[in-house]
Short mmCIF file of C-alpha atoms in Angstrom, two decimals:
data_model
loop_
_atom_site.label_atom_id
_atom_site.label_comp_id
_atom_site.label_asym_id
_atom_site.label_seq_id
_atom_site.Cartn_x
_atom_site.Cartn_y
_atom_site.Cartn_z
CA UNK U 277 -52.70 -16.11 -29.44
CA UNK U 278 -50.12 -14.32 -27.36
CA UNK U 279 -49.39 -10.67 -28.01
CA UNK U 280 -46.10 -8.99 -29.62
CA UNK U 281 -43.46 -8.61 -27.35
CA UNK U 282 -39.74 -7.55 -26.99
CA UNK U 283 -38.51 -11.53 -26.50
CA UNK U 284 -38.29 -13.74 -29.61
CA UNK U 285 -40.91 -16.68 -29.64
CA UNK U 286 -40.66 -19.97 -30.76
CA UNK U 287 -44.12 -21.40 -32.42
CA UNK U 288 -44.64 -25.01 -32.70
CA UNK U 289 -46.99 -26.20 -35.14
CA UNK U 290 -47.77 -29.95 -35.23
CA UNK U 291 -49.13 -31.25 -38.47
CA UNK U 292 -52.62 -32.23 -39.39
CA UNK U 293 -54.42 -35.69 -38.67
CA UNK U 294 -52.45 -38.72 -40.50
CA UNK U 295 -54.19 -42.01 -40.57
CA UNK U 296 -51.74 -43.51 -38.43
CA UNK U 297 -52.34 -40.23 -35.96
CA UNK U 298 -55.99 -41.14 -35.98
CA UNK U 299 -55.34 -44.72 -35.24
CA UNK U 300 -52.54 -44.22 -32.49
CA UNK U 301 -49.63 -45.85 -34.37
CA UNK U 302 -46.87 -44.41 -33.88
CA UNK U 303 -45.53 -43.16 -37.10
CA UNK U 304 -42.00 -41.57 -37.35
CA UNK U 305 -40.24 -42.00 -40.69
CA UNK U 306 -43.22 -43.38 -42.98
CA UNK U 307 -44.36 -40.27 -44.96
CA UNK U 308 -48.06 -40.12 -44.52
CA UNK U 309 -50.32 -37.65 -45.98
CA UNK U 310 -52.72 -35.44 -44.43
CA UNK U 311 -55.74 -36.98 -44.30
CA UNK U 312 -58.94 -34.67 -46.02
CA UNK U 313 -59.69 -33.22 -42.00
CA UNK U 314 -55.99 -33.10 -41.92
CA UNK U 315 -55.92 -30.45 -45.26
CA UNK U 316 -58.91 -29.00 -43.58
CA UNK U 317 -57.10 -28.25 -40.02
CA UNK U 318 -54.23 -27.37 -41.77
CA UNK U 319 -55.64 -24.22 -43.75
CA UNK U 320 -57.22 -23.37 -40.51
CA UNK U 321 -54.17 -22.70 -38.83
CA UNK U 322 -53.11 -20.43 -41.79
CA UNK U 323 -56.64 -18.28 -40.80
CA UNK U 324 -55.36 -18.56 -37.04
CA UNK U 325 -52.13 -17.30 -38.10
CA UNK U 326 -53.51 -14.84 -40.45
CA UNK U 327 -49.80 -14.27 -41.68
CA UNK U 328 -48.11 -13.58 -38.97
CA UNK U 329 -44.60 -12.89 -39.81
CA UNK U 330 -41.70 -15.12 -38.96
CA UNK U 331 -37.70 -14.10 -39.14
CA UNK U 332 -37.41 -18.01 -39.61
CA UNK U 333 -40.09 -20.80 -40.64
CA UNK U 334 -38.72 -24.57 -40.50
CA UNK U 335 -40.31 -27.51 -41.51
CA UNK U 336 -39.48 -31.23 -41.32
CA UNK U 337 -38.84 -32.55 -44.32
CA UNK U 338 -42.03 -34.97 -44.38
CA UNK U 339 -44.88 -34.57 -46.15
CA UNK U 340 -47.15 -34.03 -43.48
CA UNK U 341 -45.56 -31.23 -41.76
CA UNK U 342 -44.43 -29.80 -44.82
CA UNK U 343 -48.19 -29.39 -46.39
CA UNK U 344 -49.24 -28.53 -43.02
CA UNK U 345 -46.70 -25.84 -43.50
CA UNK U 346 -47.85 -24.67 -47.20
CA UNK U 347 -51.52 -24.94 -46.56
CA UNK U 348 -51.39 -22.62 -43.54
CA UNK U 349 -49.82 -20.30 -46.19
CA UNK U 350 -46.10 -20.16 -44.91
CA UNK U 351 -44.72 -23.04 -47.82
CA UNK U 352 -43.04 -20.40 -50.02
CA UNK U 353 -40.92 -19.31 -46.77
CA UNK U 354 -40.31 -22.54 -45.02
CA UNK U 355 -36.91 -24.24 -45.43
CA UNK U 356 -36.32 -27.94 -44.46
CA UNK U 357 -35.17 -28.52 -41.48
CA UNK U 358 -34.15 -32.33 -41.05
CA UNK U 359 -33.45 -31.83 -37.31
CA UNK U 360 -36.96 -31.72 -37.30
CA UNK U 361 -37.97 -35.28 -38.56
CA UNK U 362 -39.80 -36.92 -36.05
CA UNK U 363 -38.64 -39.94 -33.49
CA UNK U 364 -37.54 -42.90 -35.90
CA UNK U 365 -39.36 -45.58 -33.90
CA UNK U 366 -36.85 -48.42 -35.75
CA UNK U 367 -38.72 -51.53 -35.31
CA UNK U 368 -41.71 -50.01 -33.47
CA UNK U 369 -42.84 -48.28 -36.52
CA UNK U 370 -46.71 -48.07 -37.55
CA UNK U 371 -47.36 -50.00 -34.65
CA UNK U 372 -49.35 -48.74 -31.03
CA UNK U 373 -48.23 -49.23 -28.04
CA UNK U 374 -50.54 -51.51 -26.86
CA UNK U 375 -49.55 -53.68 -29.95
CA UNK U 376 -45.34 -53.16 -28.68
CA UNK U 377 -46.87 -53.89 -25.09
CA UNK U 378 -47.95 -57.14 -26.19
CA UNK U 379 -44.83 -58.38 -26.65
CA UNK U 380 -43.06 -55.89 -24.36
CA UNK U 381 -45.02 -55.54 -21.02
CA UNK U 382 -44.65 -52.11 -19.55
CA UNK U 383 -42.83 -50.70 -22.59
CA UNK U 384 -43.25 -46.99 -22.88
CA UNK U 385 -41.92 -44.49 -25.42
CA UNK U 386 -40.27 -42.14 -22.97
CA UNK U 387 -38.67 -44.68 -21.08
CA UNK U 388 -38.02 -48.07 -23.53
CA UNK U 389 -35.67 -48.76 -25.68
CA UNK U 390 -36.52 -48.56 -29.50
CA UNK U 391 -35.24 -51.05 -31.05
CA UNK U 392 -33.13 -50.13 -34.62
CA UNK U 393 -34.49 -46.65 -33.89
CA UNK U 394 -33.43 -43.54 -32.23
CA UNK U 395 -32.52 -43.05 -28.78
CA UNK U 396 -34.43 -40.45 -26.65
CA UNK U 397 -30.96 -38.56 -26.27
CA UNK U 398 -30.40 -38.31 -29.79
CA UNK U 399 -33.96 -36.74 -30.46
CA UNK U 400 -32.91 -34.08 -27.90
CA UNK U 401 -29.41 -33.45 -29.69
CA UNK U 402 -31.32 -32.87 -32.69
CA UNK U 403 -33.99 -30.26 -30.75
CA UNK U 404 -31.37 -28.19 -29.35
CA UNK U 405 -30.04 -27.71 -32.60
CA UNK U 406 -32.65 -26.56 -33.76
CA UNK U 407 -33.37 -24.04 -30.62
CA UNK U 408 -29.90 -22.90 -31.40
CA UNK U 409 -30.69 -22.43 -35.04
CA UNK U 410 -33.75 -20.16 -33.59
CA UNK U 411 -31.75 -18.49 -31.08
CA UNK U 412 -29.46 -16.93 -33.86
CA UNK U 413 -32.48 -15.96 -36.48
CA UNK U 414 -33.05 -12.31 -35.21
CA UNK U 415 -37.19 -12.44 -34.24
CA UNK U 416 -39.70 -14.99 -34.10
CA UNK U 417 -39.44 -18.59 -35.46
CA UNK U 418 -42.09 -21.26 -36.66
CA UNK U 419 -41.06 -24.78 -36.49
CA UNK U 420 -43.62 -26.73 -38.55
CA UNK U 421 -43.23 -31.00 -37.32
CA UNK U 422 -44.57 -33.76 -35.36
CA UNK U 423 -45.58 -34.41 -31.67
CA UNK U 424 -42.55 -36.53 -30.03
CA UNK U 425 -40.00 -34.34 -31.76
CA UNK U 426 -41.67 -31.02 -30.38
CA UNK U 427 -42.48 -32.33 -26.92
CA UNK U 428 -38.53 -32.55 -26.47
CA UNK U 429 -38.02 -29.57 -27.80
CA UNK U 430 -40.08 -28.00 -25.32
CA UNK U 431 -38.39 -30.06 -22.69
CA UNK U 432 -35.03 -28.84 -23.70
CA UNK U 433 -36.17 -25.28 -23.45
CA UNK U 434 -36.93 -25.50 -20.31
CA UNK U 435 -34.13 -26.88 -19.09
CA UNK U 436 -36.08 -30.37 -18.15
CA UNK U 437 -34.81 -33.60 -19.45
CA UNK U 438 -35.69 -35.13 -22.69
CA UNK U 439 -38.19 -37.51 -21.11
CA UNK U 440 -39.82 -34.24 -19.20
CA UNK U 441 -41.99 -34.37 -22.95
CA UNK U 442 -44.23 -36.73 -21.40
CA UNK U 443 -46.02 -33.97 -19.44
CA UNK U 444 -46.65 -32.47 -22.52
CA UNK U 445 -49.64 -33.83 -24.36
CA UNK U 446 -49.79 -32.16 -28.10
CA UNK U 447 -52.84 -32.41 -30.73
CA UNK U 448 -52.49 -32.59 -34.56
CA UNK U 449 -53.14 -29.40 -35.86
CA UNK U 450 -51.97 -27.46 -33.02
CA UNK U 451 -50.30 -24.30 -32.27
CA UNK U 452 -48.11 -24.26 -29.04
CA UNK U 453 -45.37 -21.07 -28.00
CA UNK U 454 -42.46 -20.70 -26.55
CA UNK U 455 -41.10 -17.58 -24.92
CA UNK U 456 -40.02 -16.06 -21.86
CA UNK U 457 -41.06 -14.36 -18.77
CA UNK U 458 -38.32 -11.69 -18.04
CA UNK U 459 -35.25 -14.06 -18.53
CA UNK U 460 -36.82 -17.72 -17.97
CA UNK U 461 -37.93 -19.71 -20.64
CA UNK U 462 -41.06 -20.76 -20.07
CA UNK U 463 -44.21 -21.85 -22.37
CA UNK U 464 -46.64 -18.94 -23.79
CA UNK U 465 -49.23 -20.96 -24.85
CA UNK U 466 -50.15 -24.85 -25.38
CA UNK U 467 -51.71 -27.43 -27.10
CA UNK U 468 -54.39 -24.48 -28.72
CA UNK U 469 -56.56 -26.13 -31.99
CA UNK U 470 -56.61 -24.25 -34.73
CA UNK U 471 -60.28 -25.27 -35.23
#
């Protein structure tokens, strides 16, 4: 984990295995549980953290973020932060890709259009509120959510497009910052397992 320093950090945390992360569907709305290795991974980020203090920890409102957030010991802190719901996939929900490729040929989250569901541009709008809603809380933050919704956040701190999340491959139960290097924003640390 990186070391104290004089620039405010950002800490992503993405929730614990789902069914639906194990199986590849894409879930965005649908409010899955953690599955047992899920709870498991979970409290092991709390021992990874070991209490680390935060000026501000945000969670999405869904279940699996949110217990992600409360077994790794910050729930009594966290407020919910709907900005930080993950993609709503609209028609594409609890399905794979290969399953939308089927009918779609080619079709690609980053790059497709989701039917009844969010555009890519609107998951960004919601990311840099939230970055702005970091910027302003006075020391380190610790934004407890989902992989598509994080990937664009990192994207929009570095000053890449939305799409630029694609380089940007994020496990469940991971613990990811965000910092700087004198004044450019630049990633800390990725992708680590907190197991």
């Amino acid at each position: 984990m990186p070391e104290n320093n004089s620039d405010p950090e950002i800490w992503l945390i993405r929730h614990g295995e789902t069914a639906w992360s194990l199986s590849g569907q894409h879930t965005g709305r649908t409010d899955l549980p953690l599955t047992p290795a899920g709870e498991t991974h979970a409290g092991e980020i709390g021992r990874e953290l070991a209490g680390r203090p935060f000026a501000l920890v945000l969670t999405s409102p869904l279940q699996r973020a949110r217990e992600t957030c409360r077994l790794a010991g910050y729930g009594g802190v966290a407020q919910v932060e709907p900005d930080l719901s993950e993609w709503d996939y609209g028609a594409y929900e609890g399905r794979t890709s290969a399953q939308i490729q089927e009918s779609v040929p080619g079709w690609n989250i980053w790059t497709s259009p989701v039917p009844q569901g969010e555009t890519i541009q609107q998951v960004a709008a919601r990311a840099s509120r939230v970055i702005e809603r970091a910027a302003k809380a006075g020391g380190d933050v610790a934004l407890f959510a989902h992989g598509h919704v994080l990937r664009i956040l990192t994207a929009c701190w570095l000053g890449l497009p939305p799409d630029g999340g694609r380089l940007f491959a994020l496990g469940t139960a991971s613990v990811s910052v965000l910092g700087y290097e004198r004044e450019t924003r630049v990633i800390s640390q990725w992708n680590l397992p907190a197991r």
